[in-house]
PDB file of C-alpha atoms in Angstrom:
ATOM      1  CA  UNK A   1     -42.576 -46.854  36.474  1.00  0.00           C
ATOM      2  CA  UNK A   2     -44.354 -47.977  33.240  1.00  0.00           C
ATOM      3  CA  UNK A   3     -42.918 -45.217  31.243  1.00  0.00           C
ATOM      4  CA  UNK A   4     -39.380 -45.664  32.122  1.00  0.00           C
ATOM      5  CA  UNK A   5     -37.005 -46.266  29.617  1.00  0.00           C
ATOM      6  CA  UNK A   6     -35.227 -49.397  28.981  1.00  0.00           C
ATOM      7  CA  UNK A   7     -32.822 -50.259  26.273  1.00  0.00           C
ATOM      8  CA  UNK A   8     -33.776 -53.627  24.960  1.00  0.00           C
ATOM      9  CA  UNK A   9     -30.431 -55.535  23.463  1.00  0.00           C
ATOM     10  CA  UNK A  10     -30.506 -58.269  20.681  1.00  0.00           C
ATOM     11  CA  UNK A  11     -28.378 -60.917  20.025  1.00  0.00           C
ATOM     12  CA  UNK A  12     -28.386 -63.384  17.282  1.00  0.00           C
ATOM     13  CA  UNK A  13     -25.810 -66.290  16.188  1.00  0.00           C
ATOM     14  CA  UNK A  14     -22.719 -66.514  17.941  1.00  0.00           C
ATOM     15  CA  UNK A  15     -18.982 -67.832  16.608  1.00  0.00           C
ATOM     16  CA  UNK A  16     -19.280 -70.247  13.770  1.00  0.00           C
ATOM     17  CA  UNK A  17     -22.825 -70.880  12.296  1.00  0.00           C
ATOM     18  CA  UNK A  18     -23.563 -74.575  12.054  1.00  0.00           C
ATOM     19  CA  UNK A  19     -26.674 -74.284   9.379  1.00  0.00           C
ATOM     20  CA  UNK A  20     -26.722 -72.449   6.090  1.00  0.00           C
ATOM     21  CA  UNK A  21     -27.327 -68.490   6.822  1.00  0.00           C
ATOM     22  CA  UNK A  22     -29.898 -66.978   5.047  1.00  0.00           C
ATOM     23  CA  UNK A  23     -28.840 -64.214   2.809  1.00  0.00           C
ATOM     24  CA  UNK A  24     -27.646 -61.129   4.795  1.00  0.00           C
ATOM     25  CA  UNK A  25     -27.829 -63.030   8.204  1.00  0.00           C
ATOM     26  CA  UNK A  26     -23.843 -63.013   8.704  1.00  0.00           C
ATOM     27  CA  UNK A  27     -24.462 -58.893   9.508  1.00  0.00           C
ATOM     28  CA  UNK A  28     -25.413 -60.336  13.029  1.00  0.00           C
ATOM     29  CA  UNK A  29     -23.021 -62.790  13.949  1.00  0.00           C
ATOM     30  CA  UNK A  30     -20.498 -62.028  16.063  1.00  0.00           C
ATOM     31  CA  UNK A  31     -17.731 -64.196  17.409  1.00  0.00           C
ATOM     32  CA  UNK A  32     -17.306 -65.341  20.810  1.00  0.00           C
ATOM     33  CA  UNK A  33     -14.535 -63.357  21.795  1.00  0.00           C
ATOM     34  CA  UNK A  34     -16.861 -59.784  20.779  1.00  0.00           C
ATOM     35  CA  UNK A  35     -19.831 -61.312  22.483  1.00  0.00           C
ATOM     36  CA  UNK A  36     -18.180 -61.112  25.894  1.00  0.00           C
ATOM     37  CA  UNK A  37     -17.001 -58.204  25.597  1.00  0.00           C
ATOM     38  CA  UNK A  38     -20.574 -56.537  24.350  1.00  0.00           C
ATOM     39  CA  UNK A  39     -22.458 -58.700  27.221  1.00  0.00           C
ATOM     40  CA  UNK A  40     -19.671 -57.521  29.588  1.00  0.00           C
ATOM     41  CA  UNK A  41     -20.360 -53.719  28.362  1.00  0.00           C
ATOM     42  CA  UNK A  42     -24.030 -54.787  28.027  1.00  0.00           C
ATOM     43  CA  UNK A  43     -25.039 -55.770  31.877  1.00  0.00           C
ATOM     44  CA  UNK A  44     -23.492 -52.129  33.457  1.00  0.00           C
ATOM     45  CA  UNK A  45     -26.254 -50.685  31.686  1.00  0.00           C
ATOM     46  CA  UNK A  46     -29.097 -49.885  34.390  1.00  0.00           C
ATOM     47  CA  UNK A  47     -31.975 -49.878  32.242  1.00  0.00           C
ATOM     48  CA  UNK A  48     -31.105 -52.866  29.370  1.00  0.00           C
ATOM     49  CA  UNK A  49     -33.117 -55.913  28.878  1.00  0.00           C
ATOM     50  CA  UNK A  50     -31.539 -58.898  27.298  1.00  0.00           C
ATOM     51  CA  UNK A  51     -32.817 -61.044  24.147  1.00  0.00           C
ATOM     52  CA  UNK A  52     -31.825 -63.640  21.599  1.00  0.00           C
ATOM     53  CA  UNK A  53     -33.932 -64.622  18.136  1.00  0.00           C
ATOM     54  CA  UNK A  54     -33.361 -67.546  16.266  1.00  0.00           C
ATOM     55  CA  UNK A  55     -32.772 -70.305  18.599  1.00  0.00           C
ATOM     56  CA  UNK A  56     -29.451 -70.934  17.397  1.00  0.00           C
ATOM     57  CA  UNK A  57     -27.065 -73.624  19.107  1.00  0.00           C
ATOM     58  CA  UNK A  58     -25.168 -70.956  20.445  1.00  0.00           C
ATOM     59  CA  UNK A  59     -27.592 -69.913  22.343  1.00  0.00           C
ATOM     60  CA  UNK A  60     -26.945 -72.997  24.160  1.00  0.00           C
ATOM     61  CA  UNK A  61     -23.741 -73.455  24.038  1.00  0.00           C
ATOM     62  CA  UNK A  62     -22.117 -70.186  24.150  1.00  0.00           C
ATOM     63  CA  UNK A  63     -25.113 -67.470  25.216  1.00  0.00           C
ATOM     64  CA  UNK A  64     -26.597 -69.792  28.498  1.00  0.00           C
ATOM     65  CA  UNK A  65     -23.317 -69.551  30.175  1.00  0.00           C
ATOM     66  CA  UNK A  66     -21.875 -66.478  29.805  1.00  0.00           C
ATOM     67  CA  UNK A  67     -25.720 -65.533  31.163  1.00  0.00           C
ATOM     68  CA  UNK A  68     -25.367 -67.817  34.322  1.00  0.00           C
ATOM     69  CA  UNK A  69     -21.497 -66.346  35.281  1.00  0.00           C
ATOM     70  CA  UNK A  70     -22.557 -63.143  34.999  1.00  0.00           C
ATOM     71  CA  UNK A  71     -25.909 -63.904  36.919  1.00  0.00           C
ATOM     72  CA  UNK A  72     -28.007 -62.071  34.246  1.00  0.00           C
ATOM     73  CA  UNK A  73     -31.313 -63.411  32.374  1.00  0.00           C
ATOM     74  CA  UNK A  74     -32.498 -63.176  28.365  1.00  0.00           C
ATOM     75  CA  UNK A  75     -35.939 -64.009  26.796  1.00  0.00           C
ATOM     76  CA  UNK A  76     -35.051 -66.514  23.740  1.00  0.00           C
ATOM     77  CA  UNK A  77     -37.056 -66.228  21.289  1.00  0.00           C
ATOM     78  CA  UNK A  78     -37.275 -69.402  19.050  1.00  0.00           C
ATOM     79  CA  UNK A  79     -38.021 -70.610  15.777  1.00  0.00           C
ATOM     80  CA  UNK A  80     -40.764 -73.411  16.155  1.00  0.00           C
ATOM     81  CA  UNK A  81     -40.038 -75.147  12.947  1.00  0.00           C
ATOM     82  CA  UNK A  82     -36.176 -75.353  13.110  1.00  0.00           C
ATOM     83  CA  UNK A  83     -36.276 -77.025  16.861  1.00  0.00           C
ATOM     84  CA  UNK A  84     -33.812 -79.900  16.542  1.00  0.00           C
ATOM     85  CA  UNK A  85     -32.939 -79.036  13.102  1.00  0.00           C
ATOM     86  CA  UNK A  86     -28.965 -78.999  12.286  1.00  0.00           C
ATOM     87  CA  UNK A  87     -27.390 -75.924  14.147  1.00  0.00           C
ATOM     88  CA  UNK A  88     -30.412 -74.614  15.939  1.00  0.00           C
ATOM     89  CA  UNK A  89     -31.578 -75.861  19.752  1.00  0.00           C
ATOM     90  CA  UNK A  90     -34.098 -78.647  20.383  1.00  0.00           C
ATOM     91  CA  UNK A  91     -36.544 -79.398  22.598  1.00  0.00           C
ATOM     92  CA  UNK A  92     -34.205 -80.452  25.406  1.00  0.00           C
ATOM     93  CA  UNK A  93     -32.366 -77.006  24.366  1.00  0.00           C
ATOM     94  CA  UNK A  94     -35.332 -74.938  25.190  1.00  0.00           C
ATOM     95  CA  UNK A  95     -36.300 -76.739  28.442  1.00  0.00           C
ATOM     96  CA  UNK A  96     -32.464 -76.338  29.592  1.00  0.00           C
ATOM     97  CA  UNK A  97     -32.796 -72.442  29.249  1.00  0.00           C
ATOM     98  CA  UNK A  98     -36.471 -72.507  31.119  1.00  0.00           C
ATOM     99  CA  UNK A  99     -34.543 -74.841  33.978  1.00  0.00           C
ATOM    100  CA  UNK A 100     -32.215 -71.979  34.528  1.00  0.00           C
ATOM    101  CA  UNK A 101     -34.844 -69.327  34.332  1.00  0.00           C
ATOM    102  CA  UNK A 102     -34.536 -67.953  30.953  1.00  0.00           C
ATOM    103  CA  UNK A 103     -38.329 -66.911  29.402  1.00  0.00           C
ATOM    104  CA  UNK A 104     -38.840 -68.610  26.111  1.00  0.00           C
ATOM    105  CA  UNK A 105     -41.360 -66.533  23.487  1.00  0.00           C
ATOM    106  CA  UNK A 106     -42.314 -67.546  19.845  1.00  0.00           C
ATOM    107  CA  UNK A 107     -39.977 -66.128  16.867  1.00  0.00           C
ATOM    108  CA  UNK A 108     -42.715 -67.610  14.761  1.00  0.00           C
ATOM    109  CA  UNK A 109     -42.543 -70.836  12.607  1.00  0.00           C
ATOM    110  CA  UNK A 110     -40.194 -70.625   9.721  1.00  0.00           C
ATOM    111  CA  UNK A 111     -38.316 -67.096   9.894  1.00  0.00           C
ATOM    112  CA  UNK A 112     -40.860 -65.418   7.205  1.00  0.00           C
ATOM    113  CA  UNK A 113     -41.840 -61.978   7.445  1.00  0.00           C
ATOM    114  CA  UNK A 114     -45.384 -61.483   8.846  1.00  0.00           C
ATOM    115  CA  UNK A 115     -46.570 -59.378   6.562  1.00  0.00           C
ATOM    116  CA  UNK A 116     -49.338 -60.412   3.432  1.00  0.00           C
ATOM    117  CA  UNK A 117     -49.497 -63.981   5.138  1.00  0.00           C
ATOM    118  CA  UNK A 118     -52.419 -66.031   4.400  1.00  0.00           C
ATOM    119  CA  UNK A 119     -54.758 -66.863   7.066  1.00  0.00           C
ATOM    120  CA  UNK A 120     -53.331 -70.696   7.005  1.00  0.00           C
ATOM    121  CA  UNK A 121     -49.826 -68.910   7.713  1.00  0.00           C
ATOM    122  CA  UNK A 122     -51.083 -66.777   9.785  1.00  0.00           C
ATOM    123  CA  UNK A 123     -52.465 -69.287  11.923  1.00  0.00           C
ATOM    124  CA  UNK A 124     -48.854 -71.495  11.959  1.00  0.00           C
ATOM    125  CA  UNK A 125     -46.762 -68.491  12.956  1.00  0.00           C
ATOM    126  CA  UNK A 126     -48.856 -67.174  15.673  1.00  0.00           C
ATOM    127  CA  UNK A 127     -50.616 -70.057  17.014  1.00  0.00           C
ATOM    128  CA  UNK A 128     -49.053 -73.252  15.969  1.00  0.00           C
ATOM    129  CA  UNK A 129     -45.733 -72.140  16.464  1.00  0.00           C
ATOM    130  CA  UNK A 130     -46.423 -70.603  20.178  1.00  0.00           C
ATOM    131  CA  UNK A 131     -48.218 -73.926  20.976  1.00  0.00           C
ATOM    132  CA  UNK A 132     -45.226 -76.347  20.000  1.00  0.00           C
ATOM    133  CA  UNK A 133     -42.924 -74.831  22.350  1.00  0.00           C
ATOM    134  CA  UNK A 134     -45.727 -74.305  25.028  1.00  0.00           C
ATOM    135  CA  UNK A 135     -45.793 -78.439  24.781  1.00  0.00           C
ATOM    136  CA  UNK A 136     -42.260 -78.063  25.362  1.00  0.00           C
ATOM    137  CA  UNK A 137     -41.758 -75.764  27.644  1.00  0.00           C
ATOM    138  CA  UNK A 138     -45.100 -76.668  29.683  1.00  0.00           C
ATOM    139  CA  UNK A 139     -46.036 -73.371  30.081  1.00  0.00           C
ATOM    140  CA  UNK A 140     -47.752 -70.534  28.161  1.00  0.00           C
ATOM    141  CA  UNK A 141     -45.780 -68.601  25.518  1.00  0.00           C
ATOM    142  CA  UNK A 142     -47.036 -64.945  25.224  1.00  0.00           C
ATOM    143  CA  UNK A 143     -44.391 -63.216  24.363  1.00  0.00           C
ATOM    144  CA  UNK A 144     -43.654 -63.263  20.204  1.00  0.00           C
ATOM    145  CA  UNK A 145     -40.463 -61.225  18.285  1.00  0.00           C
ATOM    146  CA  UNK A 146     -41.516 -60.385  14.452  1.00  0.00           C
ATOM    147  CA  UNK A 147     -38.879 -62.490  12.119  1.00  0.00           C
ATOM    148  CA  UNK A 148     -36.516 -59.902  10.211  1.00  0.00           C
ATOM    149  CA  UNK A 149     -38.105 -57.051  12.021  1.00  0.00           C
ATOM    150  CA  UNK A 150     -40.591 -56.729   9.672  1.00  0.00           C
ATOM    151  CA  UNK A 151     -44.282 -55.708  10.960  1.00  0.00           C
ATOM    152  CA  UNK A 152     -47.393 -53.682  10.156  1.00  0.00           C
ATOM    153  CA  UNK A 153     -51.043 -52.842  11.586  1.00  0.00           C
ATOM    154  CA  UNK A 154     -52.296 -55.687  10.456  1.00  0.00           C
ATOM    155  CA  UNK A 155     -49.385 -58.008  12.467  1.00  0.00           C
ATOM    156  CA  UNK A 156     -49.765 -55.862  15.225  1.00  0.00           C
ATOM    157  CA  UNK A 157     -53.624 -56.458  15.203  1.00  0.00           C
ATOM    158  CA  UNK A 158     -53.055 -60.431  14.790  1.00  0.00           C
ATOM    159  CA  UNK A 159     -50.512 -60.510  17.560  1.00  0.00           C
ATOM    160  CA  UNK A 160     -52.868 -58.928  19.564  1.00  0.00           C
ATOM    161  CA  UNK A 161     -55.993 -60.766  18.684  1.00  0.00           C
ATOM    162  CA  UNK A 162     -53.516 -63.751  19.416  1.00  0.00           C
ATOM    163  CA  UNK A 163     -53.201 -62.845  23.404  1.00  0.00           C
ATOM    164  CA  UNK A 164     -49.721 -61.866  23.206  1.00  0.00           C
ATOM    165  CA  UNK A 165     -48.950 -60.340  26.037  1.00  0.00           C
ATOM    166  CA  UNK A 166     -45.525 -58.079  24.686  1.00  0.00           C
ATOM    167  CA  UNK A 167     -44.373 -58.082  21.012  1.00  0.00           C
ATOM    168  CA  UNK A 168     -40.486 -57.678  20.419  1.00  0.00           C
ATOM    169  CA  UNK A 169     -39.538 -55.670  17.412  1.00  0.00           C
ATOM    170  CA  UNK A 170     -36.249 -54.349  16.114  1.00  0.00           C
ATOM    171  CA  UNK A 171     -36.390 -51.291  15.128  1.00  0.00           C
ATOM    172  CA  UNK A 172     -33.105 -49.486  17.231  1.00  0.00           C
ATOM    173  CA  UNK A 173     -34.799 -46.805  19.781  1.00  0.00           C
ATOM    174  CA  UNK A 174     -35.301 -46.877  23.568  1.00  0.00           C
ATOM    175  CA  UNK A 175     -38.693 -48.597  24.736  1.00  0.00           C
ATOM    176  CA  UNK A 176     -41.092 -47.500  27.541  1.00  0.00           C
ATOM    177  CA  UNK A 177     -40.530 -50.453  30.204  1.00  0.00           C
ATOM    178  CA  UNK A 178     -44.120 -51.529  29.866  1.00  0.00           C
ATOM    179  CA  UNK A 179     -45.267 -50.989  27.160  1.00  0.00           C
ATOM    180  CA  UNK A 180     -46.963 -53.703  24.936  1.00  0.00           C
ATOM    181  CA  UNK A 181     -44.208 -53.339  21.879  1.00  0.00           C
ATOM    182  CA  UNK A 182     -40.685 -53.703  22.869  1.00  0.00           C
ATOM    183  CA  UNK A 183     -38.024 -52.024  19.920  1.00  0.00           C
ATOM    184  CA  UNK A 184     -34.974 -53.363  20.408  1.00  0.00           C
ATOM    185  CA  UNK A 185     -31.376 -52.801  19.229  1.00  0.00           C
ATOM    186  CA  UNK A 186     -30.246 -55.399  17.164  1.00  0.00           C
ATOM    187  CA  UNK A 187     -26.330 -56.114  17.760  1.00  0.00           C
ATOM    188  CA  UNK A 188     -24.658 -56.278  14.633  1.00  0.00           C
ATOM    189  CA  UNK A 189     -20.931 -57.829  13.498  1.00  0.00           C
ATOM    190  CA  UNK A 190     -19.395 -54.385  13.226  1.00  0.00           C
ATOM    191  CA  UNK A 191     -19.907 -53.381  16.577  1.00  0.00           C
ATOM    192  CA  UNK A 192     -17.734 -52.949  19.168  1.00  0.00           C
ATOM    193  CA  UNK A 193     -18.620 -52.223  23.280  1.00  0.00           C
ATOM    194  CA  UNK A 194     -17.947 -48.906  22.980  1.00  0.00           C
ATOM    195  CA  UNK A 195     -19.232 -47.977  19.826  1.00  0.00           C
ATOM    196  CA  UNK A 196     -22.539 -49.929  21.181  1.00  0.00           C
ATOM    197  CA  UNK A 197     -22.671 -47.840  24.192  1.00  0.00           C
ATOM    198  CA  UNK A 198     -21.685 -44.846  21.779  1.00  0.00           C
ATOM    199  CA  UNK A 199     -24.612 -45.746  19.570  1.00  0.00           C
ATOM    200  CA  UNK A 200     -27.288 -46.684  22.070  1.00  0.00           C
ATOM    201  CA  UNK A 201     -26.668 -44.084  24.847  1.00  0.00           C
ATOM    202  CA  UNK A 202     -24.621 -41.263  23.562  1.00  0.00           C
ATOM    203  CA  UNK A 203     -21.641 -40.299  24.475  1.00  0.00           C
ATOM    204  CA  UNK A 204     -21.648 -39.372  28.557  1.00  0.00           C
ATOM    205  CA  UNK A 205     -25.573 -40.718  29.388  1.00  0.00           C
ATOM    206  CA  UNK A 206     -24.505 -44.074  30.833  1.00  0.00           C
ATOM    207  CA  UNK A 207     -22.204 -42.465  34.283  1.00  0.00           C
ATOM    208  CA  UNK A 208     -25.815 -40.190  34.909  1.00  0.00           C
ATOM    209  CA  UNK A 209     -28.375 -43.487  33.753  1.00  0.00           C
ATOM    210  CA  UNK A 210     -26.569 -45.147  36.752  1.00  0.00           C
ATOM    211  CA  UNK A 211     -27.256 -42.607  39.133  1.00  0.00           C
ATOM    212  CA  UNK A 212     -30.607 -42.859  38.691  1.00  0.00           C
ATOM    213  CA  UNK A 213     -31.896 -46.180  37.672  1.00  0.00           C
ATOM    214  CA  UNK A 214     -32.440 -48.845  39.465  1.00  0.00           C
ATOM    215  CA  UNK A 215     -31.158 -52.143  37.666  1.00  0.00           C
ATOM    216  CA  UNK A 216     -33.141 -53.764  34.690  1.00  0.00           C
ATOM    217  CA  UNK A 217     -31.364 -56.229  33.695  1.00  0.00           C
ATOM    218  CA  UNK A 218     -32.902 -59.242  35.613  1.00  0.00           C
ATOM    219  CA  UNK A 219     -30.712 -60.886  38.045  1.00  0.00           C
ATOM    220  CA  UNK A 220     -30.980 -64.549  39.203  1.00  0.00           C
ATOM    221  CA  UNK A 221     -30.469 -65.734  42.240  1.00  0.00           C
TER     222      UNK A 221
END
């Protein structure tokens, strides 16, 4: 069951961004009306696995409950230094998504890449970062996404030195279901459900991935 393929799905900002977007962020934004209908797309998929990076209010306020109606889950990863900051969740935020059984991982400390970082950054993004929302959350973080996708040996080897249990990348291809690095597909402005679907599965996979797989995207009860 461990090399089974899943199709890991990543969402960012929702709607209108209440913070200053850093430059090329708006690509992966999508309004409220297009989430719904990629989630609703999104959760017939057998084998897909939910996320969000960031820790943007809409998590919160738009992402959480279109989760709980449709009785789905998604890891949040969150950025430790922007918790409470203007347009991005808090710490009340993040313990609201745990309450209602959403896993919360580390998206590092300030959204840099993770490459050529000293060793005092090195030690704020992977362990500083990870501890502040364990304090949180009251529970241990082991689960990290790289900021911007960016990642080499050397990240890999710090994640891992770290005790990470799975790293979260997004580089767009299919992912063995337990495998220690997760790619992921990131969704993007431009897309629609079916051109997602289109994109992701290919045209006719998804009616025989049904009549196969069992479900992956986590259900709660």
């Amino acid at each position: 069951m461990t090399d089974q393929r899943v199709i890991n799905i990543l969402f960012h900002g929702i709607g209108t961004p209440r913070r200053e977007l850093e430059p090329g962020e708006e690509r992966y934004w999508v309004s409220v009306d297009r989430f719904h209908e990629l989630l609703d797309e999104v959760v017939t998929w057998p084998q897909a696995r939910l996320s969000f990076d960031d820790g943007n209010a809409s998590d919160l306020d738009v992402g959480l409950p279109a989760l709980l109606e449709r009785q789905v889950s998604a890891t949040f990863f969150i950025i430790a230094g922007r918790l409470g900051a203007p347009g991005s969740v808090a710490g009340d935020g993040v313990r609201e998504l745990r309450r209602h059984g959403m896993p919360v991982g580390s998206h590092g400390m300030w959204h840099r890449p993770w490459r050529r970082l000293t060793a005092a950054e090195a030690t704020e993004e992977f362990d500083t970062a990870r501890d502040r929302l364990a304090e949180i959350t009251g529970e241990t973080v082991d689960q990290a996404a790289c900021p911007l996708g960016r990642y080499d040996r050397a990240v890999l080897a710090r994640l891992r030195a770290a005790g990470y249990r799975r790293v979260f990348t997004s580089d767009r291809r299919p992912a063995r279901a337990g495998a220690w690095l997760q790619p992921r597909y990131s969704v993007r402005a431009e897309d629609t459900a079916a051109g997602l679907r289109d994109i992701v599965l290919g045209p006719g996979l998804l009616g025989r991935a049904r009549s196969h797989a069992a479900g992956l995207v986590k259900r709660w009860r």
